[in-house]
mmCIF file of C-alpha atoms in Angstrom:
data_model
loop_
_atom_site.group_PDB
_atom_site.id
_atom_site.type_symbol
_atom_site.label_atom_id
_atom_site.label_comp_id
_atom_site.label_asym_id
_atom_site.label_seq_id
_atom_site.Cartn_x
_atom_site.Cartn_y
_atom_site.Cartn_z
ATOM 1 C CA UNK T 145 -34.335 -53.481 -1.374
ATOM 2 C CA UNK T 146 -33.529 -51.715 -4.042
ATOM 3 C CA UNK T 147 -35.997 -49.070 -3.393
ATOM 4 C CA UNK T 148 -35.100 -48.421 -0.078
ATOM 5 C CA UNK T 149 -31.220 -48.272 -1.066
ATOM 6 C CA UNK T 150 -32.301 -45.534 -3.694
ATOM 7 C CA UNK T 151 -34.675 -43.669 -0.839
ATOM 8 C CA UNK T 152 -31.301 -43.939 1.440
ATOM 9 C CA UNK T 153 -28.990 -42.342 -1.296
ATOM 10 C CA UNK T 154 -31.399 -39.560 -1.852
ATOM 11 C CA UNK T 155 -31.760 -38.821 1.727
ATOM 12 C CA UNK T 156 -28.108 -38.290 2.606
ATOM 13 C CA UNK T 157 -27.766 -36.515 -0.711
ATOM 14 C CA UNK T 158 -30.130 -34.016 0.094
ATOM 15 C CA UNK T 159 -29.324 -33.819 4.029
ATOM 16 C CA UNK T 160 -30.188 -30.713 5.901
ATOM 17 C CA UNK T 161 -27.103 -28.600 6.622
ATOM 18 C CA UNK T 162 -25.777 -28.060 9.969
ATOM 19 C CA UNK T 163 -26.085 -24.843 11.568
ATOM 20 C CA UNK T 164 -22.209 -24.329 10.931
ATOM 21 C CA UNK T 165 -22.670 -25.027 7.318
ATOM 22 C CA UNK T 166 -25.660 -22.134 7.067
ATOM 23 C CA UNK T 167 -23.419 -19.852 9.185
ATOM 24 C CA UNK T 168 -20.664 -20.474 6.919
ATOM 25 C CA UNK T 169 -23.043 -19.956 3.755
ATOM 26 C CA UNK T 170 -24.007 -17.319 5.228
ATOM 27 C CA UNK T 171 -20.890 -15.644 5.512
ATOM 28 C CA UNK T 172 -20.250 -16.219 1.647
ATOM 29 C CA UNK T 173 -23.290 -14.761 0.785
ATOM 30 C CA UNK T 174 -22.746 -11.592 2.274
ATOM 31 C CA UNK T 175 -19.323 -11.059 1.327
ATOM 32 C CA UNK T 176 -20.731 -11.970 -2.111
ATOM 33 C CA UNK T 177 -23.449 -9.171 -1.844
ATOM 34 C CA UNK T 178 -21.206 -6.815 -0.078
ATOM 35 C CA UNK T 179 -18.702 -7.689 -3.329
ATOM 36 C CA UNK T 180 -21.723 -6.662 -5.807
ATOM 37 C CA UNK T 181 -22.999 -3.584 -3.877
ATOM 38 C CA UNK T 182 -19.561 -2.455 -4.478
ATOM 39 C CA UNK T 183 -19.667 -2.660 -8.077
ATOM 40 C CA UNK T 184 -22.481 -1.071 -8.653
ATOM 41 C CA UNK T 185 -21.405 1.875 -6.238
ATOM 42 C CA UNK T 186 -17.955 1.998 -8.920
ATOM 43 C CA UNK T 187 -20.610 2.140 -12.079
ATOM 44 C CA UNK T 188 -22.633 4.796 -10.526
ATOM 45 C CA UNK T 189 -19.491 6.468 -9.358
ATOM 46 C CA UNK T 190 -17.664 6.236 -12.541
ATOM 47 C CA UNK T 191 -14.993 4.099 -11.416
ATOM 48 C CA UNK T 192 -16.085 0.208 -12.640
ATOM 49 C CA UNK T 193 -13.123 0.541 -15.117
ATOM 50 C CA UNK T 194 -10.729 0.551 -12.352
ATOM 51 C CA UNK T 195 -12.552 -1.834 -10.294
ATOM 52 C CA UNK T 196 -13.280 -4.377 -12.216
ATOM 53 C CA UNK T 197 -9.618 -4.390 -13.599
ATOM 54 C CA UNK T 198 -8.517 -4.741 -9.940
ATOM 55 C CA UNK T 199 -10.776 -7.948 -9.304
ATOM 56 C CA UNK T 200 -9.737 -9.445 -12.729
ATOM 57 C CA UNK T 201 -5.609 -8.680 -12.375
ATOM 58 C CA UNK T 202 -6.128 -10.201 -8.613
ATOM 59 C CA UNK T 203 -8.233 -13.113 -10.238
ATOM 60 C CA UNK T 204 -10.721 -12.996 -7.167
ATOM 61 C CA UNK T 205 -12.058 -16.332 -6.328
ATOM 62 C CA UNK T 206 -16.000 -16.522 -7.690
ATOM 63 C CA UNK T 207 -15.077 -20.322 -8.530
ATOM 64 C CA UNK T 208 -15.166 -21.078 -4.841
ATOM 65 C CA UNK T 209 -17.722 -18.784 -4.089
ATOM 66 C CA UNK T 210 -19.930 -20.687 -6.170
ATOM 67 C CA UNK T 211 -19.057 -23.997 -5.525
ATOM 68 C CA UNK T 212 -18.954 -23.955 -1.884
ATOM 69 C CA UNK T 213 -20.833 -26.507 -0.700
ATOM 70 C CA UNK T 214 -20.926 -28.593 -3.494
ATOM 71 C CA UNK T 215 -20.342 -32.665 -3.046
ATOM 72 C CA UNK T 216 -18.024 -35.049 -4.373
ATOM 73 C CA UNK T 217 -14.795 -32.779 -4.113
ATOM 74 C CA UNK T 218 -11.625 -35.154 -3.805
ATOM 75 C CA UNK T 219 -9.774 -33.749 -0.813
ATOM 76 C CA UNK T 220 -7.152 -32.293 -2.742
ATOM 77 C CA UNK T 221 -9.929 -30.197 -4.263
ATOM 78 C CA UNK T 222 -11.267 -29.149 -1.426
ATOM 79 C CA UNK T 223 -7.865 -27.930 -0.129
ATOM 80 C CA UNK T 224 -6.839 -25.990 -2.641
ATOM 81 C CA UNK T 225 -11.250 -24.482 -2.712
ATOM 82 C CA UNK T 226 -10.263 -23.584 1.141
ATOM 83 C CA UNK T 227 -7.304 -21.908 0.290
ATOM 84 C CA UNK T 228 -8.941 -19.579 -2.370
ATOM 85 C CA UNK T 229 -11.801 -18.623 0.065
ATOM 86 C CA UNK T 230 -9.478 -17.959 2.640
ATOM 87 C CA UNK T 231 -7.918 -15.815 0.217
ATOM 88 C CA UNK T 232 -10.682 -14.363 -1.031
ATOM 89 C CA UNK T 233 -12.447 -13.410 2.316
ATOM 90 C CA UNK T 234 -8.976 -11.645 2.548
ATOM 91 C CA UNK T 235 -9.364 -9.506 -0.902
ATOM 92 C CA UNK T 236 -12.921 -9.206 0.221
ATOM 93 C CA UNK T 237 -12.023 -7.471 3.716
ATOM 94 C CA UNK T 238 -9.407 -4.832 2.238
ATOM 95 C CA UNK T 239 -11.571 -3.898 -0.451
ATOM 96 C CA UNK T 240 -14.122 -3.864 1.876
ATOM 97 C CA UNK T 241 -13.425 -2.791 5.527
ATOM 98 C CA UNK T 242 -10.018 -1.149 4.598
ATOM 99 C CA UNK T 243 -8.656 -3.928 6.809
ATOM 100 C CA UNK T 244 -5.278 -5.741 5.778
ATOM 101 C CA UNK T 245 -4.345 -8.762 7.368
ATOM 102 C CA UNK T 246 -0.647 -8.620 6.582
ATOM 103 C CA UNK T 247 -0.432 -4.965 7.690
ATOM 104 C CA UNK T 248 -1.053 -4.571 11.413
ATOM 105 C CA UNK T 249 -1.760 -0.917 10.825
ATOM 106 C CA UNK T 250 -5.041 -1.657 9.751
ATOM 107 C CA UNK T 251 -6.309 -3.456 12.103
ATOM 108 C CA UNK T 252 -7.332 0.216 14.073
ATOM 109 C CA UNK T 253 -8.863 2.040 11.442
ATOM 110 C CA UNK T 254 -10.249 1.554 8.348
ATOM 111 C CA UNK T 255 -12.052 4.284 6.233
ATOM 112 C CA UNK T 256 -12.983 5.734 2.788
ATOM 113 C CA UNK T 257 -10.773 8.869 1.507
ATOM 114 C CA UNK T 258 -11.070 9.557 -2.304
ATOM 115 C CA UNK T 259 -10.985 11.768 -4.714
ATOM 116 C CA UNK T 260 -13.775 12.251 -7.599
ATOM 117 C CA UNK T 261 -11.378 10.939 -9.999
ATOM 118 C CA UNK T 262 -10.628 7.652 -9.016
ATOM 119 C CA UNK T 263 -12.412 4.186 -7.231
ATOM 120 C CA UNK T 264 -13.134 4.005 -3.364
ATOM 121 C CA UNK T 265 -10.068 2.953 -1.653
ATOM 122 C CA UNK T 266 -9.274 2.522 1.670
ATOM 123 C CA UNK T 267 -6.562 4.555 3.681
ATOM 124 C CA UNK T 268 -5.609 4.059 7.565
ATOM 125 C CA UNK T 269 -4.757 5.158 10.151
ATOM 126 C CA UNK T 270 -2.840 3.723 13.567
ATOM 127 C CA UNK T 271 -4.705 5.314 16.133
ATOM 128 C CA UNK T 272 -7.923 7.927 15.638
ATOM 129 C CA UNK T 273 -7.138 10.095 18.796
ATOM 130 C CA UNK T 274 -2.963 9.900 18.182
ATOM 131 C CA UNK T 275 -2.500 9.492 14.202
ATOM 132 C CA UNK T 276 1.011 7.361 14.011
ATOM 133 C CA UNK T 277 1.556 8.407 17.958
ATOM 134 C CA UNK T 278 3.477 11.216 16.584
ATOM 135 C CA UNK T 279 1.522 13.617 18.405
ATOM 136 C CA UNK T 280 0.726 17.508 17.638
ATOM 137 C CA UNK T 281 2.009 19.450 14.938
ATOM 138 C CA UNK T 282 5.143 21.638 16.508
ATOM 139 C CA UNK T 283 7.924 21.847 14.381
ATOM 140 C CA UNK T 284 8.671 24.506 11.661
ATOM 141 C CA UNK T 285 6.653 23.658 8.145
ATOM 142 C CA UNK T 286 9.764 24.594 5.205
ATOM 143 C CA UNK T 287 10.339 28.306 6.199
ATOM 144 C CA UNK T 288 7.040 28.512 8.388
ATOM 145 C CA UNK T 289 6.449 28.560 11.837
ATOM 146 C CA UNK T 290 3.437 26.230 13.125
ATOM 147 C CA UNK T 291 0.861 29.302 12.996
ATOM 148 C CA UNK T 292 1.615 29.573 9.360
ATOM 149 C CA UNK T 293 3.721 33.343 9.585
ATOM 150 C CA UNK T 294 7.031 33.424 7.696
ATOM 151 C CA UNK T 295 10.289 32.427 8.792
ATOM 152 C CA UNK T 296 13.287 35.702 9.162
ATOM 153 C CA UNK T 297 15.288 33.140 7.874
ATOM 154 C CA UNK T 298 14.395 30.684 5.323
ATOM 155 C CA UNK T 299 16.440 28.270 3.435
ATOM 156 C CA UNK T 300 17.922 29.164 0.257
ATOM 157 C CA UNK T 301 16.094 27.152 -2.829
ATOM 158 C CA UNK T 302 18.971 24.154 -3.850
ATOM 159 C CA UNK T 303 20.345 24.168 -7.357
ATOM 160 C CA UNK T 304 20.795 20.356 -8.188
ATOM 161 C CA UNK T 305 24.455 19.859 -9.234
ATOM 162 C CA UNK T 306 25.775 22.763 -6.799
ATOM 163 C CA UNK T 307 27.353 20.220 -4.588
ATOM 164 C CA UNK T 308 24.159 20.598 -1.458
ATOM 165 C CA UNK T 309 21.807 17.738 -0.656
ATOM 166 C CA UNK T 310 18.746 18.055 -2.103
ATOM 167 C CA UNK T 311 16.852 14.757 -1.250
ATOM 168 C CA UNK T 312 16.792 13.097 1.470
ATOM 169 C CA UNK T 313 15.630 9.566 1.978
ATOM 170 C CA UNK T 314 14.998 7.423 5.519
ATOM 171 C CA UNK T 315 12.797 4.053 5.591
ATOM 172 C CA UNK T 316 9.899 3.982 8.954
ATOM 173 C CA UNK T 317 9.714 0.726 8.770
ATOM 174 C CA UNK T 318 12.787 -0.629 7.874
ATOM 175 C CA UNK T 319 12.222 -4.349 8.366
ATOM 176 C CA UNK T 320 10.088 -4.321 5.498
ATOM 177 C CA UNK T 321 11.376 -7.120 2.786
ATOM 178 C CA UNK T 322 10.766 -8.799 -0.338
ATOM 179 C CA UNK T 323 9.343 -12.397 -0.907
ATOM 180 C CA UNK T 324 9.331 -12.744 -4.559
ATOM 181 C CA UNK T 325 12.161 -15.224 -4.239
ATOM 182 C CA UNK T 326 10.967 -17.198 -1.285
ATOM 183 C CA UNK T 327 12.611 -15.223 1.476
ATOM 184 C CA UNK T 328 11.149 -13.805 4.494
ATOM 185 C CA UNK T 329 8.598 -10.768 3.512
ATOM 186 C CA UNK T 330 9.975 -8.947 7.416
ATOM 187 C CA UNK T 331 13.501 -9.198 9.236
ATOM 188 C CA UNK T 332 12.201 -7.629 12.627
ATOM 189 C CA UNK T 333 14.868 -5.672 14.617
ATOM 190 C CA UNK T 334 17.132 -5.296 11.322
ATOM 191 C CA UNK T 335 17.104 -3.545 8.090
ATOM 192 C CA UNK T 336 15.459 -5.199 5.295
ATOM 193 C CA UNK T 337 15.438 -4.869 1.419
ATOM 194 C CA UNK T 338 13.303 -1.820 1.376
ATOM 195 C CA UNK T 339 16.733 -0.164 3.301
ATOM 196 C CA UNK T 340 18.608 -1.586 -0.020
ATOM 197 C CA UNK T 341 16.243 0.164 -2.275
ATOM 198 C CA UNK T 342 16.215 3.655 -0.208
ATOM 199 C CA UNK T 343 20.297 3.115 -0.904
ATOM 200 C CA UNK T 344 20.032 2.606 -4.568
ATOM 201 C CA UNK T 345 17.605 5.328 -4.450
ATOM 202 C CA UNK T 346 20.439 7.676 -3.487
ATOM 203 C CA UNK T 347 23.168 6.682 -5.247
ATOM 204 C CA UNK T 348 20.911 6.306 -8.087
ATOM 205 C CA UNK T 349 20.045 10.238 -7.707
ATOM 206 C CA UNK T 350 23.816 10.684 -7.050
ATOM 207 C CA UNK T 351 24.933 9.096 -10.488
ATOM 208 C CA UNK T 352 21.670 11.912 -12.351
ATOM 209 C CA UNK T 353 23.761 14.538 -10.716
ATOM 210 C CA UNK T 354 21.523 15.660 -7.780
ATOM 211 C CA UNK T 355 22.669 15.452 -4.093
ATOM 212 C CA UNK T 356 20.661 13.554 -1.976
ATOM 213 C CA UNK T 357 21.333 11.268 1.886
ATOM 214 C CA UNK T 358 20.101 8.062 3.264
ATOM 215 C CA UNK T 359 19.192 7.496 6.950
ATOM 216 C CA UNK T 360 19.328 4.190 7.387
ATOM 217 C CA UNK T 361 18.436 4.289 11.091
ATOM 218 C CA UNK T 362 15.937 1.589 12.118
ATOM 219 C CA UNK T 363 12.181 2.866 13.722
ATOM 220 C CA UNK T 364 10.624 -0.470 13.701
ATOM 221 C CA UNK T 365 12.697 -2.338 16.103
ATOM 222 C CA UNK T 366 11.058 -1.865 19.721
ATOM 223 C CA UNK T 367 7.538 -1.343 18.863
ATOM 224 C CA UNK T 368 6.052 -1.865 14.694
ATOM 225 C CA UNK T 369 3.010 0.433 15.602
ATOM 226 C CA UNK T 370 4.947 3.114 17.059
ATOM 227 C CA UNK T 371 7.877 3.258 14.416
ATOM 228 C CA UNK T 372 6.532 6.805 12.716
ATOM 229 C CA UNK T 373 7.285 8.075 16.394
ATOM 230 C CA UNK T 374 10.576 6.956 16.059
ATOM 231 C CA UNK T 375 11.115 8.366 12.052
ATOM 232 C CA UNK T 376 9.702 11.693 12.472
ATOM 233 C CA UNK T 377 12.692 12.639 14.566
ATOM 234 C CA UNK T 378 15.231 11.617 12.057
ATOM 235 C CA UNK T 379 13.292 13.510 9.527
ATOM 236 C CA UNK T 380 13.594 16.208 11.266
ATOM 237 C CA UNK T 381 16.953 15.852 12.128
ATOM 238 C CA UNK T 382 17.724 15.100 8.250
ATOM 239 C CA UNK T 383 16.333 18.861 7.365
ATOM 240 C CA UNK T 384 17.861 20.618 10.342
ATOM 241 C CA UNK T 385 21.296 18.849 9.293
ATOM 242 C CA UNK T 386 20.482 19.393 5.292
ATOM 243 C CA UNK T 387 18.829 22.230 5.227
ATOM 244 C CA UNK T 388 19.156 22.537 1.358
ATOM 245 C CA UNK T 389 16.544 19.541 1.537
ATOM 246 C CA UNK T 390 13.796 19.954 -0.976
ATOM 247 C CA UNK T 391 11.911 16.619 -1.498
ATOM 248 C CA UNK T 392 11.875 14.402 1.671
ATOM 249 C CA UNK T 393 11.120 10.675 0.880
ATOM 250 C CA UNK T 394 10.173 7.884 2.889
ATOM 251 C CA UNK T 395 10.575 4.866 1.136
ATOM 252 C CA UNK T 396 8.637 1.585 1.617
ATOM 253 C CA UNK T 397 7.247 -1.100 0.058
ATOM 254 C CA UNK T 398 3.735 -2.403 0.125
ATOM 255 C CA UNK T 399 1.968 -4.998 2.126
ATOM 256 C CA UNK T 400 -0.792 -7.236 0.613
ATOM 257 C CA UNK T 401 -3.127 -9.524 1.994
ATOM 258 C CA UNK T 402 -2.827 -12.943 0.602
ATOM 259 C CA UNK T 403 -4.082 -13.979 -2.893
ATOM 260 C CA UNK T 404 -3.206 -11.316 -4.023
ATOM 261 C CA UNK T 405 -0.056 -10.974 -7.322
ATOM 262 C CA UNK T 406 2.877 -9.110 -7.571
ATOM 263 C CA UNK T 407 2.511 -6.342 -10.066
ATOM 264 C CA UNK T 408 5.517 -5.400 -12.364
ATOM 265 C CA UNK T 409 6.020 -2.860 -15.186
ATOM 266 C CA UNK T 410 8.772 -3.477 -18.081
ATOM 267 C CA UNK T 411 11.194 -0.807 -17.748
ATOM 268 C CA UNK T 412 14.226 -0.777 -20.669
ATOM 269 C CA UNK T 413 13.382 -4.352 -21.135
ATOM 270 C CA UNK T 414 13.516 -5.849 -17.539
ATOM 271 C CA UNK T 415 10.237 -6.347 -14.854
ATOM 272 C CA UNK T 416 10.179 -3.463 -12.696
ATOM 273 C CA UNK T 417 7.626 -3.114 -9.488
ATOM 274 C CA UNK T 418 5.677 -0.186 -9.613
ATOM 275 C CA UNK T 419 5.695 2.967 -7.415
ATOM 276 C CA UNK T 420 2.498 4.032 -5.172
ATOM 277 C CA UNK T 421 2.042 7.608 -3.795
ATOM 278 C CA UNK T 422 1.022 7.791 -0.346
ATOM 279 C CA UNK T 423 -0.481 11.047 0.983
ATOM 280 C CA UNK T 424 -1.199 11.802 4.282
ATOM 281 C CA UNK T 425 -4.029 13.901 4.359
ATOM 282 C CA UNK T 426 -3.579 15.766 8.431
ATOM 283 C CA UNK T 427 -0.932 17.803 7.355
ATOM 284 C CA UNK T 428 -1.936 21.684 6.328
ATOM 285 C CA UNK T 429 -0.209 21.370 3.034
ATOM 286 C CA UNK T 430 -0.643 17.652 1.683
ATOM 287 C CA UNK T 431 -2.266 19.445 -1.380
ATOM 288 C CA UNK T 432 1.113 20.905 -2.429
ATOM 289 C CA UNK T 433 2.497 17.082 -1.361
ATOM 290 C CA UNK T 434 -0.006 15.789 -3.319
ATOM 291 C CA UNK T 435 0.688 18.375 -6.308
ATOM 292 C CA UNK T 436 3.969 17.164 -6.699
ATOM 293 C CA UNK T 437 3.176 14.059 -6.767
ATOM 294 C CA UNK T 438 1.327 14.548 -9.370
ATOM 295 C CA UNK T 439 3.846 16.620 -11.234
ATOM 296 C CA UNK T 440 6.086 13.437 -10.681
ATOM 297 C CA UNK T 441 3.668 10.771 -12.229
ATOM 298 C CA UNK T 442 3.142 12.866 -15.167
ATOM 299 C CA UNK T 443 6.786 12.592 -15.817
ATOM 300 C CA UNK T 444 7.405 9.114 -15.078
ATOM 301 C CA UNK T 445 4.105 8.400 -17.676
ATOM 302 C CA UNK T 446 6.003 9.869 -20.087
ATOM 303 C CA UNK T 447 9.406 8.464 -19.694
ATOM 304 C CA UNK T 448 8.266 5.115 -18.276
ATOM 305 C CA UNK T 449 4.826 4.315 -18.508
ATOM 306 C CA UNK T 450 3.219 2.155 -15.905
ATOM 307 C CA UNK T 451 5.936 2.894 -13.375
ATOM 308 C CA UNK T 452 3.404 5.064 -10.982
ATOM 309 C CA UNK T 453 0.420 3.032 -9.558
ATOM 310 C CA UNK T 454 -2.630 5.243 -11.633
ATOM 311 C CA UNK T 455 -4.010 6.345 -8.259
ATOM 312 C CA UNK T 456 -2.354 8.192 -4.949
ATOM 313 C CA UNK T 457 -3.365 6.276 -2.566
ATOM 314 C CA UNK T 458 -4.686 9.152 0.304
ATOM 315 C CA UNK T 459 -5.146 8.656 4.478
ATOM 316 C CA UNK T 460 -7.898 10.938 5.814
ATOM 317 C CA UNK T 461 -6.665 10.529 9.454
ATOM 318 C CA UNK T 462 -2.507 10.118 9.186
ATOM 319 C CA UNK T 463 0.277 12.373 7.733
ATOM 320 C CA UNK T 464 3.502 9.983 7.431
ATOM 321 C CA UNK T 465 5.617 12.937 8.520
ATOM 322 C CA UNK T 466 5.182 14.862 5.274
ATOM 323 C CA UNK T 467 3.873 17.933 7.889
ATOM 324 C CA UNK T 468 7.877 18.417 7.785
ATOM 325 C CA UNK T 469 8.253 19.285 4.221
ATOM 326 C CA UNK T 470 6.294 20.408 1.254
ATOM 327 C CA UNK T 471 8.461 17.788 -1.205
ATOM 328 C CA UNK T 472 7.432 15.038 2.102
ATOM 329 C CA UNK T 473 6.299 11.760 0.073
ATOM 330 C CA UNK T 474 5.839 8.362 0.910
ATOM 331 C CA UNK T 475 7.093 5.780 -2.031
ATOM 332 C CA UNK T 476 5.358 1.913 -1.743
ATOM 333 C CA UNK T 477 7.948 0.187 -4.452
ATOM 334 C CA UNK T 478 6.080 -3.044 -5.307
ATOM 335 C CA UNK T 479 4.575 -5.078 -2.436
ATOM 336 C CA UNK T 480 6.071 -8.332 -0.344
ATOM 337 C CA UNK T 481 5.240 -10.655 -3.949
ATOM 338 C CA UNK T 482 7.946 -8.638 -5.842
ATOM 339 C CA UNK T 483 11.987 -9.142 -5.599
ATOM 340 C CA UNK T 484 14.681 -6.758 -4.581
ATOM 341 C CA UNK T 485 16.175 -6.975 -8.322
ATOM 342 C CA UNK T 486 12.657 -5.762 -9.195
ATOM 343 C CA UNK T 487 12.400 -2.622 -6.636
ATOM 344 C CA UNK T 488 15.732 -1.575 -7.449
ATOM 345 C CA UNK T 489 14.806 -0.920 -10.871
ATOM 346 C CA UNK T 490 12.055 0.936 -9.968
ATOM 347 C CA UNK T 491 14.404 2.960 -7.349
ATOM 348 C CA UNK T 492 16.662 3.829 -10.323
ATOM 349 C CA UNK T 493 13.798 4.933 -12.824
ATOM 350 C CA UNK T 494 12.313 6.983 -9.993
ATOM 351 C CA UNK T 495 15.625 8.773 -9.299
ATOM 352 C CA UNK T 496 15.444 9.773 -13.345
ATOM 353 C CA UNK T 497 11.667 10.863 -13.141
ATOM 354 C CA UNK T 498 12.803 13.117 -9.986
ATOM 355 C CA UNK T 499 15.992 14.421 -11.384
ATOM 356 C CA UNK T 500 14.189 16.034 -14.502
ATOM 357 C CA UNK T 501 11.346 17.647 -12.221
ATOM 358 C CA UNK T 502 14.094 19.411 -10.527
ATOM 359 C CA UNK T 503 15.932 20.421 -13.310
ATOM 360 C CA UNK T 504 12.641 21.602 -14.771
ATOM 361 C CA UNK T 505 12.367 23.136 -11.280
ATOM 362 C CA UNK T 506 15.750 25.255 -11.360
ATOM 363 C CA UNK T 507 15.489 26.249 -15.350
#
């Protein structure tokens, strides 16, 4: 009796699994392999530093890898294990695919665009055949025509402190808010917190002595995948009414997939979210984009270190409307984990950093 009691034990401990339990092992094993591939591609490319500080700082979920499938889990266990791996296929598939599930965007396009420098990230792209639905390139590049030949009349160069606007600041999507503090991470058809932070942005450059405007006309309202449709006419409305305009910035914050943490940088003292370049790279000048971006993050590591993300994140197949201007950028302040408190800061140390480029500029 006892014998047969043990036999019985034994056999349902070692039961065979069920063809949903070897799919879903499955499954974990390749992401896991996929996961380890792309390490070693970052230590023969030179770039393990960076990512194996992004899987530590996002504490990706090898517990649950591991353990899946493992018995005698109380069910609170096992609901907080399913939550990590759901979380973790999530990491997993942006690091992977280039595919965000928070960020609709993604969900077209995902592909590699990189420089030598830094890791293998992932840019996107709305549409392969129509980048951002914005269509072809037609309107005048900062004193160019669209075949490249000079303008008769191009702007004169701004002189910060002469009384003309020199930035000017809009927000594509501005629905885009901040959860940090348990609110709601999108307000669709209204504008957010990232519309606050474009406003501090301004009066923040305002108060450092350089003119600047803020269009806070919403894009995102009818359609979320067709807002840079939408923006790229303000944009160009902003340097046809400002033509003084030097640096054009569209200002956003960034979208994460879930499991992942808010990132913050202490700025005089107080947590401040950090700043991510964006460069588009269909535009026949993102290099001098991306040159002053550069210029700009050299600053800012100076002044405040750890304000600028340490890469530019770049798109291969998108231009965020920076074809318009040679000083076009697109600014991610933090992500949907960080506050508005925290983003503001970062709006008001940015508006320092670009206030002594252009008075380096003008000297």
């Amino acid at each position: 009796m006892l014998r047969e009691d043990l036999y019985h034990r034994q056999k349902k401990h070692f039961r065979i699994w069920t063809f949903n339990e070897w799919m879903r092992g499955f499954m974990l094993g390749a992401v896991s392999l996929l996961v380890i591939l792309g390490l070693g591609y970052a230590l023969r490319s030179g770039s393990s530093h960076q990512f194996v500080h992004f899987l530590t700082q996002q504490s990706f979920p090898f517990e649950a890898i591991l353990l899946e499938g493992v018995p005698g889990f109380s069910q609170p266990e096992r609901d907080r294990m399913d939550l990590t791996r759901h979380q973790g296929a999530a990491v997993s598939m942006f690091l992977l695919t280039g595919v965000n599930i928070s960020d609709p965007r993604t969900f077209f396009l995902g592909y590699y665009s990189h420089t030598a420098q830094g890791p293998v990230w992932l840019g996107w792209a709305y549409n392969p055949d129509d980048p951002e639905f914005e269509g072809p390139i037609l309107e005048p590049i900062n004193g160019q025509n669209p075949k490249g030949n000079e303008s008769p009349n191009p702007s004169s160069p701004a002189v910060p402190g002469d009384g003309k606007v020199v930035v000017g600041v809009y927000n594509t999507h501005n629905s885009e808010s901040y959860a940090g503090k348990g609110g709601p991470d999108r307000v669709q058809g209204e504008n957010g917190d990232i519309v606050t932070v474009g406003e501090t942005l301004k009066k923040a450059l305002e108060k450092n002595g350089i003119g600047a405007v803020h269009d806070a006309k919403i894009h995102d309202a009818v359609d979320f995948m067709k807002a840079y449709s939408e923006s790229v006419k303000t944009a160009t409305q902003l340097i046809k009414d400002y033509p003084s305009i030097k640096i054009l910035l569209d200002v956003h914050r960034d979208g994460l997939p879930p499991g992942f943490s808010k990132s913050t940088v202490k700025v005089n003292g107080q947590e401040t979210s950090k700043v991510l370049f964006v460069i588009g790279k269909k535009n026949p000048h993102w290099q001098k984009n991306e040159a002053l971006a550069k210029e700009l993050m050299a600053i800012g590591e100076k002044k405040y270190p750890g304000l600028f993300a340490s890469n530019i994140s770049y798109a291969a197949d998108a231009r965020y409307n920076q074809h318009l201007s040679d000083g076009g950028l697109l600014l991610e302040f933090g992500s949907q984990y960080n506050t508005l408190d925290e983003s503001n800061r970062a709006a008001e140390a940015f508006a320092e950093v670009l206030a002594e480029w252009l008075e380096e500029e003008v000297s």
